[in-house]
Short mmCIF file of C-alpha atoms in Angstrom, two decimals:
data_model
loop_
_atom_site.label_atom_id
_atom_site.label_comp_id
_atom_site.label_asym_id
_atom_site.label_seq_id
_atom_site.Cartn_x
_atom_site.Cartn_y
_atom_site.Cartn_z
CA UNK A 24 -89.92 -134.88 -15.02
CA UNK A 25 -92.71 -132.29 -13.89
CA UNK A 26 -91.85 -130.17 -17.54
CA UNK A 27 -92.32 -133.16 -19.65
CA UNK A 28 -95.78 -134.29 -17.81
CA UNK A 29 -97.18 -130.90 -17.65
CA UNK A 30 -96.72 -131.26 -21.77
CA UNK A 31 -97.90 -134.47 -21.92
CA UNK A 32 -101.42 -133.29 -19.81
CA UNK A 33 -101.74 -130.01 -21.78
CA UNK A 34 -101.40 -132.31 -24.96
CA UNK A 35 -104.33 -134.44 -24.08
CA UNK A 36 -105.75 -131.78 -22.76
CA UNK A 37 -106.34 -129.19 -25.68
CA UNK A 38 -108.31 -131.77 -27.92
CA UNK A 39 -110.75 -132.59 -24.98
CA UNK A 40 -111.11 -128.98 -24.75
CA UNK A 41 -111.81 -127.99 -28.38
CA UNK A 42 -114.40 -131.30 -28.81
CA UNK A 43 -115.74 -129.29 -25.78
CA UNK A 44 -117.05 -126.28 -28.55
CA UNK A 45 -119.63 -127.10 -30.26
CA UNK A 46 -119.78 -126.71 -33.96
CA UNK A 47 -121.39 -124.66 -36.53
CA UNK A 48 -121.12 -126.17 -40.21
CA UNK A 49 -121.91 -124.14 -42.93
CA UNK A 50 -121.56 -124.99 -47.05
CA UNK A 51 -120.33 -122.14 -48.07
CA UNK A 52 -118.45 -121.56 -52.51
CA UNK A 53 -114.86 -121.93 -52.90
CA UNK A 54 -114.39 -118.40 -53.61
CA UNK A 55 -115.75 -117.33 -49.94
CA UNK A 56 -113.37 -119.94 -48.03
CA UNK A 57 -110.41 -118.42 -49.63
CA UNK A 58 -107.55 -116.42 -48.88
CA UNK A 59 -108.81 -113.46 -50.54
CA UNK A 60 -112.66 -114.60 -49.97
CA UNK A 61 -114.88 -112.95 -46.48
CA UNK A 62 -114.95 -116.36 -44.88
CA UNK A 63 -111.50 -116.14 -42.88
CA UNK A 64 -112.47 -112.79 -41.47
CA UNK A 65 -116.22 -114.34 -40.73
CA UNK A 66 -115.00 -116.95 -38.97
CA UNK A 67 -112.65 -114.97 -36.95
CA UNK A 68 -115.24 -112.62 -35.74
CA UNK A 69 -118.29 -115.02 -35.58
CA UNK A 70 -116.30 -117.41 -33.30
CA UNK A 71 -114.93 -114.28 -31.30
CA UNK A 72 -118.74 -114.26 -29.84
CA UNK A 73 -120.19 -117.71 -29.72
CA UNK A 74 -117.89 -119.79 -27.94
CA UNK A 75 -117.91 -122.28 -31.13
CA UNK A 76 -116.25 -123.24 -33.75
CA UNK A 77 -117.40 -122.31 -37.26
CA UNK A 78 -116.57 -125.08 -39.81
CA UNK A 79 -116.93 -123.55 -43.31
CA UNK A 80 -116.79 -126.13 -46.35
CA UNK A 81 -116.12 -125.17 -49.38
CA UNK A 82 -117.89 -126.30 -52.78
CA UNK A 83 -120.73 -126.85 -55.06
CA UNK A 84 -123.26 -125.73 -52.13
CA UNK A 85 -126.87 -126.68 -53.61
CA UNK A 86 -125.87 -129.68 -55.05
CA UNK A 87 -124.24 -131.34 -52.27
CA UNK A 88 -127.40 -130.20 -50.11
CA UNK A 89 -129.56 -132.06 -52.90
CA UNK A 90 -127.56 -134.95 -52.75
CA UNK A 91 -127.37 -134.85 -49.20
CA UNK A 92 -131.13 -134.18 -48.38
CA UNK A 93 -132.16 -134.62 -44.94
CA UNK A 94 -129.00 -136.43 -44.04
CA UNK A 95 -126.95 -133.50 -44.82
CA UNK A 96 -123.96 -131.89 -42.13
CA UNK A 97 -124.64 -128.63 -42.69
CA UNK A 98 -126.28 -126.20 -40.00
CA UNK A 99 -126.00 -122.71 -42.67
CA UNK A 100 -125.58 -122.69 -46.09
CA UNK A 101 -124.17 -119.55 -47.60
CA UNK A 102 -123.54 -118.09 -51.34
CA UNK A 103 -126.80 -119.14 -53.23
CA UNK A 104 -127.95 -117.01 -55.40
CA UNK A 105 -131.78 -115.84 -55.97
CA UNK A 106 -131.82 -117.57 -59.30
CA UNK A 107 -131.15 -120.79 -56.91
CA UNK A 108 -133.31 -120.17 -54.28
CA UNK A 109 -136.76 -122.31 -55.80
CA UNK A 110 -134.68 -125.29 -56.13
CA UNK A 111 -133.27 -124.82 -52.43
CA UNK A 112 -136.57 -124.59 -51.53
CA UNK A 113 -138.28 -126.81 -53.06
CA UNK A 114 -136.31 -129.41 -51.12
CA UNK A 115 -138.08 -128.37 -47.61
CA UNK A 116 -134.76 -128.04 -45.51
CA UNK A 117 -134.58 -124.63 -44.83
CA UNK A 118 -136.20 -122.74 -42.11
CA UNK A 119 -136.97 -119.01 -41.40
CA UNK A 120 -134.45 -116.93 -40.91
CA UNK A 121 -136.05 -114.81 -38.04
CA UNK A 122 -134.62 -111.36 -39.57
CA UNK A 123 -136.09 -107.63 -39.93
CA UNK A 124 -135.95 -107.24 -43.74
CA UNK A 125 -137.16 -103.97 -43.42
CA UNK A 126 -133.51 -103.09 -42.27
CA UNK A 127 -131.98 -104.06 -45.88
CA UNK A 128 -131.11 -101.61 -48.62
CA UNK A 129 -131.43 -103.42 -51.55
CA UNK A 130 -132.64 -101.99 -54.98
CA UNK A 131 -135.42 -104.55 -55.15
CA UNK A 132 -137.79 -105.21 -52.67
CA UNK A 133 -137.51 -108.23 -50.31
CA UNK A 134 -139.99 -110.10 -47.83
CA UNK A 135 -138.36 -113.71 -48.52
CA UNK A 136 -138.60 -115.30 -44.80
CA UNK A 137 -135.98 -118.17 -45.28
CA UNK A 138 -133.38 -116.65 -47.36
CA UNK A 139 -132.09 -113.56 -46.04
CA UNK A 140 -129.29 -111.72 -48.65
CA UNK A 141 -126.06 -110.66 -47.00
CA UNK A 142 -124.35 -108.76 -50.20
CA UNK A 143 -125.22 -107.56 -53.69
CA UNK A 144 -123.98 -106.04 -56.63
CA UNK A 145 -125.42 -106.49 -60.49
CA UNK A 146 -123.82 -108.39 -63.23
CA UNK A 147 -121.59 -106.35 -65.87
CA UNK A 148 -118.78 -107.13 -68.50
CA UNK A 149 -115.41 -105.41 -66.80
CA UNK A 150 -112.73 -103.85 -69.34
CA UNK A 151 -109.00 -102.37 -69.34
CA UNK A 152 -109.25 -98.63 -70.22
CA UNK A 153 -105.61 -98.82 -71.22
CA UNK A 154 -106.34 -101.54 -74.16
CA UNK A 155 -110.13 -100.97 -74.66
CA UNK A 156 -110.55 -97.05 -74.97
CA UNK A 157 -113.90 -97.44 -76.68
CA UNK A 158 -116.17 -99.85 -74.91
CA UNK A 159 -119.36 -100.95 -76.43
CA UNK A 160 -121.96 -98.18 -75.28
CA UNK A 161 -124.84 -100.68 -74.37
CA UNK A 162 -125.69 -104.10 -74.70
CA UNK A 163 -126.71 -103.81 -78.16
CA UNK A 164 -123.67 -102.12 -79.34
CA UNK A 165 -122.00 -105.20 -78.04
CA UNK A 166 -124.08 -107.75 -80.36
CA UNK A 167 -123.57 -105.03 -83.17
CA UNK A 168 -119.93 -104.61 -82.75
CA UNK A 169 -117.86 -106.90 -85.32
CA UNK A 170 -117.20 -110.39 -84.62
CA UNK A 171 -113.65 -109.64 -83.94
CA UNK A 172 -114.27 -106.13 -82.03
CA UNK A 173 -113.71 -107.56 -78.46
CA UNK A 174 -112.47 -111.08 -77.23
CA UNK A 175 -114.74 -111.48 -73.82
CA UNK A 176 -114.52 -114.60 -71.64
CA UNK A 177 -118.04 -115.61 -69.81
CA UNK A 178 -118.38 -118.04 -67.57
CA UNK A 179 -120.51 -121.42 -67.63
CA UNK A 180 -123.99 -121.10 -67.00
CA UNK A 181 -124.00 -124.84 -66.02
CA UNK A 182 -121.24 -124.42 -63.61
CA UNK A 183 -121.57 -120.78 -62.46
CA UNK A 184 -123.87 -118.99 -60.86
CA UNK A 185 -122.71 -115.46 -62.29
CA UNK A 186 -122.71 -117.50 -66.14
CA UNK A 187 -126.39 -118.32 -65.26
CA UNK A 188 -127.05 -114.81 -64.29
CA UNK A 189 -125.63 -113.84 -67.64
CA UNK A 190 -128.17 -116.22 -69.41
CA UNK A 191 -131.12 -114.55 -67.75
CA UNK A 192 -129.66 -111.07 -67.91
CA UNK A 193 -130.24 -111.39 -72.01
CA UNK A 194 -133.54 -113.09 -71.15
CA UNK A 195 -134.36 -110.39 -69.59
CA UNK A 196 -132.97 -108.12 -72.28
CA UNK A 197 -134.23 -109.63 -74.98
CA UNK A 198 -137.15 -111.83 -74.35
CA UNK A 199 -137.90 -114.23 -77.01
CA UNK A 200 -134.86 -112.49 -78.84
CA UNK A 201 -132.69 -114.11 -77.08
CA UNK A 202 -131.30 -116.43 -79.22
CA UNK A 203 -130.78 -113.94 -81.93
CA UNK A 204 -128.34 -112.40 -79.32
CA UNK A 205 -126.60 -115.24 -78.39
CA UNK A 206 -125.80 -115.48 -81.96
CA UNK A 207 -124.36 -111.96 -82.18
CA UNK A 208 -122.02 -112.57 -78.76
CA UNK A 209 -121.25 -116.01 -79.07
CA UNK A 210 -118.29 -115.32 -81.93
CA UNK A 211 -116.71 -112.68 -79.55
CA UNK A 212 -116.99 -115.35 -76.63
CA UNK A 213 -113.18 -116.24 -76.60
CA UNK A 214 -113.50 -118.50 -74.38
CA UNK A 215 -116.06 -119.85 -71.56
CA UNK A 216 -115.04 -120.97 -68.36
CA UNK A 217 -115.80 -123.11 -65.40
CA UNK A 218 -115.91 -120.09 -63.26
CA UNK A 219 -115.33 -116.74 -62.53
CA UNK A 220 -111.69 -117.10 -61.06
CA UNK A 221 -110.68 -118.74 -64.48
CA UNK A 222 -112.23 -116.04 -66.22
CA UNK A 223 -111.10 -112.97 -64.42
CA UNK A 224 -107.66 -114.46 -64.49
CA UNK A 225 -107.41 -114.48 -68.12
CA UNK A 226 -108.64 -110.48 -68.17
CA UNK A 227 -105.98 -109.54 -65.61
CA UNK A 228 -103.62 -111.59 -67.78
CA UNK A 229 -104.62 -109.65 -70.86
CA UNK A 230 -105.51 -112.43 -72.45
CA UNK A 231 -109.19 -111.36 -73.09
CA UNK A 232 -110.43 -107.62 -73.62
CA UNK A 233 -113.45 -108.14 -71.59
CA UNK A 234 -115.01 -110.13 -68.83
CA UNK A 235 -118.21 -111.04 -67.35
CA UNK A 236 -118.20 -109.79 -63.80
CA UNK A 237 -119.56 -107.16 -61.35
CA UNK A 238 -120.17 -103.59 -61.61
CA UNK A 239 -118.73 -103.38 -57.85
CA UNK A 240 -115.49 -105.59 -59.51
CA UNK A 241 -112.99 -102.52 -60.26
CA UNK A 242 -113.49 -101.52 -56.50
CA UNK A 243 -110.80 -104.43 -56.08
CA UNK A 244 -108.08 -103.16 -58.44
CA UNK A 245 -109.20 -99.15 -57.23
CA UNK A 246 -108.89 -100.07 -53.76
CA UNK A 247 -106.42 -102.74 -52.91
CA UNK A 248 -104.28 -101.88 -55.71
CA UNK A 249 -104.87 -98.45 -56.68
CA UNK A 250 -105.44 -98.78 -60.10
CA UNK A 251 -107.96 -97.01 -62.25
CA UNK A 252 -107.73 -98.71 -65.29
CA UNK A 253 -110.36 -101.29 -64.78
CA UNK A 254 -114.22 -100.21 -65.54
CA UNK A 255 -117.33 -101.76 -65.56
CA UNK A 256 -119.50 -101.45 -69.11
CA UNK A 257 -122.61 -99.88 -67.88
CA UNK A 258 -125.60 -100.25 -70.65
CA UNK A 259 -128.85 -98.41 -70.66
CA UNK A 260 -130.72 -101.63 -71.07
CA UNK A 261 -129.57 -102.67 -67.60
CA UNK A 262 -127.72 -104.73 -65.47
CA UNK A 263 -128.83 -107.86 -64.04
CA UNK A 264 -129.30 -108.06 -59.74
CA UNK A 265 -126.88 -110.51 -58.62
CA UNK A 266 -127.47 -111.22 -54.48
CA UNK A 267 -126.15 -114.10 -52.34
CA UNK A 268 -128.15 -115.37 -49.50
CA UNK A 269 -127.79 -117.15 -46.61
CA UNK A 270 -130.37 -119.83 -44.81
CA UNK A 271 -130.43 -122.15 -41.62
CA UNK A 272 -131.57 -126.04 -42.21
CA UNK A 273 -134.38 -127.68 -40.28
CA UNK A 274 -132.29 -130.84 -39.67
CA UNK A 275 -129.44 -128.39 -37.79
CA UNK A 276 -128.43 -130.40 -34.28
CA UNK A 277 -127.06 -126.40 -33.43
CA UNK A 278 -130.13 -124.40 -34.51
CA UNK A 279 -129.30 -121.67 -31.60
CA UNK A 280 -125.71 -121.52 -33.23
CA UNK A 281 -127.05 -121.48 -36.41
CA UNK A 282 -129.62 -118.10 -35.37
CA UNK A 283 -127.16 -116.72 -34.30
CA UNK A 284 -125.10 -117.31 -37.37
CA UNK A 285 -128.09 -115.42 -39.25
CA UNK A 286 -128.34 -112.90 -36.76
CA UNK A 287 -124.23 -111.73 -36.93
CA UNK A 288 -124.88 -111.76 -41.01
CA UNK A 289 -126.75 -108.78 -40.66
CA UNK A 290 -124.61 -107.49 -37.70
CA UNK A 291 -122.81 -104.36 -38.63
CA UNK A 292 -119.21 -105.70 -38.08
CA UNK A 293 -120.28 -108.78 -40.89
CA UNK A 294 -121.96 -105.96 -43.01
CA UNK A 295 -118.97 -103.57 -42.38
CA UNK A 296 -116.85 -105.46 -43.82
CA UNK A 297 -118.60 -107.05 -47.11
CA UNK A 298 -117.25 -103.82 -49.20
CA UNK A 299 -113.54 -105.19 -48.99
CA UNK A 300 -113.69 -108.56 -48.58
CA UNK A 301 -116.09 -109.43 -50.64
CA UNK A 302 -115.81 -106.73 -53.30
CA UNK A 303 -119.90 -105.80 -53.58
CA UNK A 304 -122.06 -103.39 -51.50
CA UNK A 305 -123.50 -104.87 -48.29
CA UNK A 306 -127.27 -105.55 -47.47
CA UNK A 307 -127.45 -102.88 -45.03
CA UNK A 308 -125.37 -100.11 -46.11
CA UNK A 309 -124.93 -97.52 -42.95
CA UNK A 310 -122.50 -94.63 -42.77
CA UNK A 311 -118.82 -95.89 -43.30
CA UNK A 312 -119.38 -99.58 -44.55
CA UNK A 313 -118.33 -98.04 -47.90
CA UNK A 314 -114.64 -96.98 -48.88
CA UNK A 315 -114.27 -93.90 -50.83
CA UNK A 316 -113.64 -96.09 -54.54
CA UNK A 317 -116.91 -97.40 -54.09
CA UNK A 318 -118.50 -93.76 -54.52
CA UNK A 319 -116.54 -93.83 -57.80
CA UNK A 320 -118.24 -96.04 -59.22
CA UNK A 321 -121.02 -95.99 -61.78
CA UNK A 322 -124.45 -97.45 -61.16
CA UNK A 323 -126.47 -98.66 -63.87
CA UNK A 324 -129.79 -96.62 -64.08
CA UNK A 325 -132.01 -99.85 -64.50
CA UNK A 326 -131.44 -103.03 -62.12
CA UNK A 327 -133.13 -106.32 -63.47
CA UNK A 328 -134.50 -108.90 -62.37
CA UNK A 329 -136.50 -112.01 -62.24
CA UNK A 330 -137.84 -113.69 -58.73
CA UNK A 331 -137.11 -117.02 -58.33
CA UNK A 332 -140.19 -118.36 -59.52
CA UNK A 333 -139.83 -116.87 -63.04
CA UNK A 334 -136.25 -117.68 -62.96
CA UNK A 335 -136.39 -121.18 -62.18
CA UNK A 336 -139.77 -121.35 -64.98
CA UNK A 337 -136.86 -119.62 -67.46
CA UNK A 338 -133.74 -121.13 -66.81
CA UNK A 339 -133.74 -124.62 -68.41
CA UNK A 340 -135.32 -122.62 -71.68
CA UNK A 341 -132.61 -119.90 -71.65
CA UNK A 342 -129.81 -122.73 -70.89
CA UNK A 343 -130.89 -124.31 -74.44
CA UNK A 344 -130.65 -120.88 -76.13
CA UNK A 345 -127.40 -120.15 -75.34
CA UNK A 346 -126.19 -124.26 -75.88
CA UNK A 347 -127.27 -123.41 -79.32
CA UNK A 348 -125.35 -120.72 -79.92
CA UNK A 349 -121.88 -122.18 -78.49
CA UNK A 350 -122.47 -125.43 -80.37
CA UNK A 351 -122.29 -123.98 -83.68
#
């Protein structure tokens, strides 16, 4: 009988135990709770030093925090995007993030105090050397090409955060051209997507000749499956900054947890390991926290960029430009 009650204690026991941890919640996209996304390997090593448990969940992050407001779970939200960030703030729930800046390598400059970027790369449309031997040389060779040069899936700037940086990466291109340009892409636009997954999965199916992604995206297929054929476009007119940040809330009931959460973003074990598990170039890039297929690849010449002021002043304007264009 001593067996079976030394189960039965251990059984009550380890839930007591666990409630004993306290928890760290912390909003975080789909893509980064995934299988293949950073979070798994985050958790793991956050929880490996703060005697908690990290609780990611996974979704829509600023709009559940909108419809949340001050009422909301989370203690860190992670994955926003600077073309986000006015609208996060705006809402007065997030609080400094205590960090030296001065340690980040970015291509643009940064003093932001509440949003402090973990990763980067820039937005660019990825291609199969093996079926596209002659990409379009820069963006305007794209809107020049024949309607039926390329078929390229994008993804939606309503529902993605890269489609939105694709809006505001011809805003930035072309000004109050814009909609001349959407009129030039939009027949080559195969198909637009919810979001990127959708859309990348339809380029590695060969079902599209190009895709809106990341200049840092062939890393993946270099690295992890040593294969060159995949190549990032690179046009003179350049290549929109694409960051994700992360951010504490004031309402957090674990705001020591959630520090410290800030503080291991910038760590160089979490920054060590953004190259491969997140596929872009980490904040703070030291010596080794980049495999040798990231050397390989090509860096646009000109980064762009709007701050989150002029973004947020563009956005609903741009949106409408490019609604035009796909409604025809």
């Amino acid at each position: 009988m001593k067996y079976p009650l030394m189960l039965a204690a251990l059984a009550l026991a380890t839930p007591a135990m666990a409630a004993d941890k306290p928890v760290l919640t912390v909003y975080a996209p789909d893509y980064f709770t995934s299988e293949w996304g950073p979070g798994p390997a985050i958790e793991k090593g956050f929880e490996a030093r703060c005697g908690c448990d990290l609780d990611f969940v996974a979704g829509d992050v600023l709009p559940r925090v909108l419809l949340e407001g001050d009422k909301t779970e989370a203690d860190v939200v992670i994955g926003l995007t600077t073309d986000l960030m006015a609208r996060a703030r705006a809402t007065g729930l997030f609080a400094p993030h205590n960090e030296d800046v001065a340690r980040l390598t970015l291509p643009i400059a940064w003093d932001d105090a509440t949003f402090l970027p973990f990763n980067w790369s820039e937005t660019a449309f990825v291609y199969d050397k093996t079926r596209l031997a002659t990409p379009p040389a820069s963006f305007q060779a794209l809107l020049d090409a024949p309607d039926d040069a390329f078929k390229i899936a994008i993804e939606d700037p309503r529902s993605s955060e890269l489609g939105l940086a694709l809006v505001l990466w011809v805003k930035a291109i072309y000004g109050d051209k814009a909609p001349e340009a959407w009129a030039k892409l939009a027949p080559k636009v195969l198909t637009v997507t919810p979001g990127w997954s959708e859309a990348y999965g339809l380029f590695t199916d060969g079902e599209v000749d190009m895709v809106l992604s990341f200049t840092t995206s062939p890393a993946y297929h270099l690295i992890a499956e040593e294969d060159a054929t995949k190549a990032a476009a690179i046009f003179p007119e350049g290549h929109y900054f694409y960051t994700e940040v992360a951010a504490q809330l004031t309402t957090s009931d674990q705001p020591d947890l959630a520090q410290a959460f800030l503080d291991y973003t910038l760590s160089d074990e979490f920054q060590g390991m953004i190259a491969t598990a997140n596929w872009s170039y980490p904040a703070v890039i030291k010596e080794g926290f980049l495999p040798a297929g990231f050397a390989a690849l090509p860096r646009p010449e000109k980064t762009l960029f709007y701050s989150e002021t002029e973004a947020e002043a563009l956005r609903e304007g741009a949106l409408e430009e490019w609604r035009a264009a796909f409604a025809k």
